[in-house]
Short mmCIF file of N, CA and C in Angstrom, two decimals:
data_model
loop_
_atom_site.label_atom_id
_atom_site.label_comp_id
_atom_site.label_asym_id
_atom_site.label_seq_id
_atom_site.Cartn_x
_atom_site.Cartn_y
_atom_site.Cartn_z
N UNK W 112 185.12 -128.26 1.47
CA UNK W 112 186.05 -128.72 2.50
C UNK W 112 186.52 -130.16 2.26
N UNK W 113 185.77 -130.82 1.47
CA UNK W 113 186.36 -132.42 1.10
C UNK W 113 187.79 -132.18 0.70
N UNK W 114 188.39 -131.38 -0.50
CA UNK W 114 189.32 -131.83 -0.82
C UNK W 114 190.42 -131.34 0.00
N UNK W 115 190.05 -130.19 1.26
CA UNK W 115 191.01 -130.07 2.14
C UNK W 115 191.37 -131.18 3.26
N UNK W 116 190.11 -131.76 3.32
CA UNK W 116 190.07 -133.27 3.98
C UNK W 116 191.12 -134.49 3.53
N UNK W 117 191.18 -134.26 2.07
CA UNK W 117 191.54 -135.14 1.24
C UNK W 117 192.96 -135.25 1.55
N UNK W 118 193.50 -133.56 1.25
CA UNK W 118 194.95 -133.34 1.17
C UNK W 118 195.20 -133.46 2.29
N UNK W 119 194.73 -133.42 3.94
CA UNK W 119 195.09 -133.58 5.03
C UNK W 119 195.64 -134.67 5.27
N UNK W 120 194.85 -136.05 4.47
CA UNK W 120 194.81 -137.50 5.23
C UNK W 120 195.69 -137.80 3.85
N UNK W 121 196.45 -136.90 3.09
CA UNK W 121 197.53 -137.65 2.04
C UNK W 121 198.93 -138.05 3.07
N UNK W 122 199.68 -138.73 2.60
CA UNK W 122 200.99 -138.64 3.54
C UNK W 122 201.85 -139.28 2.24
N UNK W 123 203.26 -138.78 2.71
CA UNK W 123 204.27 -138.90 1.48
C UNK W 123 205.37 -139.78 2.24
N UNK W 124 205.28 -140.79 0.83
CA UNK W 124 206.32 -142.36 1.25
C UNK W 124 207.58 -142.11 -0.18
N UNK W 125 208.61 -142.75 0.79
CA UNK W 125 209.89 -142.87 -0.45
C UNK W 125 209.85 -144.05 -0.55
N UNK W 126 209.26 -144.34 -2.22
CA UNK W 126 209.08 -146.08 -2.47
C UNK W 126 210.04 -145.79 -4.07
N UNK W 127 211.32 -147.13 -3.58
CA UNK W 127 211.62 -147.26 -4.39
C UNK W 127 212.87 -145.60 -5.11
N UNK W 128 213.23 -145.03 -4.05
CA UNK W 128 213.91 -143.81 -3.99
C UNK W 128 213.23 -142.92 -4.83
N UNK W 129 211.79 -142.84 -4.74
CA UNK W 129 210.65 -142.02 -5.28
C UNK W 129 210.45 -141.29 -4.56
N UNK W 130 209.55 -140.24 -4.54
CA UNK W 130 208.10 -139.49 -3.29
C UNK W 130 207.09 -139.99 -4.00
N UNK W 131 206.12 -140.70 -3.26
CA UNK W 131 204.73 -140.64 -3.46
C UNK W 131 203.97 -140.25 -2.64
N UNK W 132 202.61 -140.39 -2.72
CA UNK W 132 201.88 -139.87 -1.76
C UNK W 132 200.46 -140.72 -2.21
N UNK W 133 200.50 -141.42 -0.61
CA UNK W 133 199.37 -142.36 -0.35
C UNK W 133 198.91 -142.14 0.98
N UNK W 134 197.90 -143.18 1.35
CA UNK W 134 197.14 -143.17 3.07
C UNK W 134 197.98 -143.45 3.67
N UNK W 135 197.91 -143.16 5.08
CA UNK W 135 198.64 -143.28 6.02
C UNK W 135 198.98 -144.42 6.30
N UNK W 136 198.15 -146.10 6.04
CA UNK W 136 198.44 -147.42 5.94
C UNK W 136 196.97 -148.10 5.35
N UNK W 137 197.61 -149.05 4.40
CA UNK W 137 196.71 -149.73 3.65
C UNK W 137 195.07 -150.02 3.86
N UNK W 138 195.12 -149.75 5.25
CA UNK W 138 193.91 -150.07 6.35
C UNK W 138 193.06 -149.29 6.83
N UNK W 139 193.84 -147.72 6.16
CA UNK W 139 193.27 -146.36 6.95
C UNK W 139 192.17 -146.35 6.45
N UNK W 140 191.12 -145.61 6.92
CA UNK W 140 189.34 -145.46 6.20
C UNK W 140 188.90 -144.02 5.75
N UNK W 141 190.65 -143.30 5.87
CA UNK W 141 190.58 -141.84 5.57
C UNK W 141 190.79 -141.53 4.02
N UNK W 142 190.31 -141.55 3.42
CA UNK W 142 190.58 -140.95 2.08
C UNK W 142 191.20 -139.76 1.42
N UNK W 143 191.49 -139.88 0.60
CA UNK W 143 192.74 -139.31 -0.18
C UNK W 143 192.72 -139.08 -1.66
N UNK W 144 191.76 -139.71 -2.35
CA UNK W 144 191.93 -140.11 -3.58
C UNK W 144 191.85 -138.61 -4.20
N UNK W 145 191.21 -138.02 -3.59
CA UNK W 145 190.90 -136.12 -4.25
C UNK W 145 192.10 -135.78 -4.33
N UNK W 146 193.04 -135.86 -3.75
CA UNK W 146 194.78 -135.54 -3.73
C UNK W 146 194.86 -136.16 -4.72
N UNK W 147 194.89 -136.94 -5.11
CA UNK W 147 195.26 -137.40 -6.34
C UNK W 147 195.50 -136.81 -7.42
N UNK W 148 193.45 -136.91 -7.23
CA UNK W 148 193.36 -136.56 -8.78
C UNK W 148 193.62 -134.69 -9.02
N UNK W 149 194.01 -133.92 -7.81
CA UNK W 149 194.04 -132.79 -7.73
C UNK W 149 195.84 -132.21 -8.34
N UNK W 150 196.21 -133.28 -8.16
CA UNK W 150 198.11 -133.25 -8.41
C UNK W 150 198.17 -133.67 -9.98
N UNK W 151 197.26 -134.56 -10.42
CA UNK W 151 197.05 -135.12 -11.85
C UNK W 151 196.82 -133.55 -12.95
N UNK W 152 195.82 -133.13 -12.13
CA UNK W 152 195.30 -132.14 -13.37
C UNK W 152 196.05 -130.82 -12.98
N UNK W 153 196.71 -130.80 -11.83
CA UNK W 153 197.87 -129.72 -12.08
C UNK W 153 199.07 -130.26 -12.91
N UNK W 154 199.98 -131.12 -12.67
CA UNK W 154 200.36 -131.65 -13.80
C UNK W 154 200.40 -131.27 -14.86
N UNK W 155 198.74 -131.74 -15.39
CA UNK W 155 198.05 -131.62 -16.99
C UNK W 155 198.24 -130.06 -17.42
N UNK W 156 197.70 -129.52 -16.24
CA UNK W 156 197.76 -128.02 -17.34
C UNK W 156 199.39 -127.20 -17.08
N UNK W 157 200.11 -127.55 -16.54
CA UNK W 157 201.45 -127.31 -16.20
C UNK W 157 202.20 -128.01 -17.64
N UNK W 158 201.75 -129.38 -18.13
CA UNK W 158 202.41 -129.45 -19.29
C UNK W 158 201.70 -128.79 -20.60
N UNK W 159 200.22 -128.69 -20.75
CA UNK W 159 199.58 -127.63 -21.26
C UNK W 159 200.22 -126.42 -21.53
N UNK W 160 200.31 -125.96 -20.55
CA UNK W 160 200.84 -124.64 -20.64
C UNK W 160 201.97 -124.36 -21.38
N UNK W 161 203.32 -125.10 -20.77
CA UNK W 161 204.66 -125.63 -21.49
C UNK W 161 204.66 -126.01 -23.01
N UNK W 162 203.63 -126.55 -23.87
CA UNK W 162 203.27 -126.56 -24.58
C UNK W 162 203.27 -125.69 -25.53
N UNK W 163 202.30 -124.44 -24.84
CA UNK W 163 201.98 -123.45 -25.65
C UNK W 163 200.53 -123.24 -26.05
N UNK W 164 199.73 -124.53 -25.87
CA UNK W 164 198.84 -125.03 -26.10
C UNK W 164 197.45 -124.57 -25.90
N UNK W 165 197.76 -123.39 -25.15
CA UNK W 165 196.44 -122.67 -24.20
C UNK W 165 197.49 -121.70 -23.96
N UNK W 166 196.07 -120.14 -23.78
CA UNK W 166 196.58 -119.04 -23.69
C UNK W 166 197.00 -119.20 -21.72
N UNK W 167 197.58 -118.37 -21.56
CA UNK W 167 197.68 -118.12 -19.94
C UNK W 167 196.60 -117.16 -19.67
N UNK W 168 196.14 -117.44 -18.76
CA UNK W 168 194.82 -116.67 -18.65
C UNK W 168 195.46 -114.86 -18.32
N UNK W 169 194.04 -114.14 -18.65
CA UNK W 169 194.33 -112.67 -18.61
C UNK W 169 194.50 -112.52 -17.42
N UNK W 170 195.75 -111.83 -16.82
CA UNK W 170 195.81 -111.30 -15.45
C UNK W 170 194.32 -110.13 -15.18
N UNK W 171 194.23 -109.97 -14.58
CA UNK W 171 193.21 -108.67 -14.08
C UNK W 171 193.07 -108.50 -12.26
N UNK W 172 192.39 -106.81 -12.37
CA UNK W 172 192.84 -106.50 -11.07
C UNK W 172 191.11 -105.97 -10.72
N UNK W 173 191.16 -106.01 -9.72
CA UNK W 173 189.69 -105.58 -9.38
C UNK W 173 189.94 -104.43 -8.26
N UNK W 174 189.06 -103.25 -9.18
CA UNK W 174 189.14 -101.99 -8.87
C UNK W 174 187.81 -101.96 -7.85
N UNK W 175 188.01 -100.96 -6.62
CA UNK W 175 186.83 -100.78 -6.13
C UNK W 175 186.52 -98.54 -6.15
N UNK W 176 185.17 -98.57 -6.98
CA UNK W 176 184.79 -97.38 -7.35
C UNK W 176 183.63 -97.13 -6.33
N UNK W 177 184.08 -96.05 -5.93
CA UNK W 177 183.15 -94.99 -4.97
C UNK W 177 182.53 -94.56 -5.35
#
């Protein structure tokens, strides 16, 4: 549940005719930093992928047998 915590207390600022996404104000004691690093490593394997670099993982379906 932390990093749903995390992404809750993110909030998105236009700095600089950007989107970012920081605390709610410099002062807040709510943390966020898991958003972060959770947008970083999607990113990473999003250009990974684009790459070619790594297989896409095997789809599969899960059968239920009687």
């Amino acid at each position: 549940f932390a990093l749903t915590n995390h992404m809750i207390n993110a909030r998105r600022h236009i700095r600089g005719g950007k989107l970012t996404i920081g605390k709610e104000d410099s002062n807040s004691p709510n943390k966020m930093d898991a958003t972060v690093a959770a947008v970083l490593a999607f990113l990473g394997r999003n250009d990974v992928m684009s790459k070619g670099l790594a297989k896409a993982p095997r789809r599969s379906a899960v059968f239920r047998i009687r």
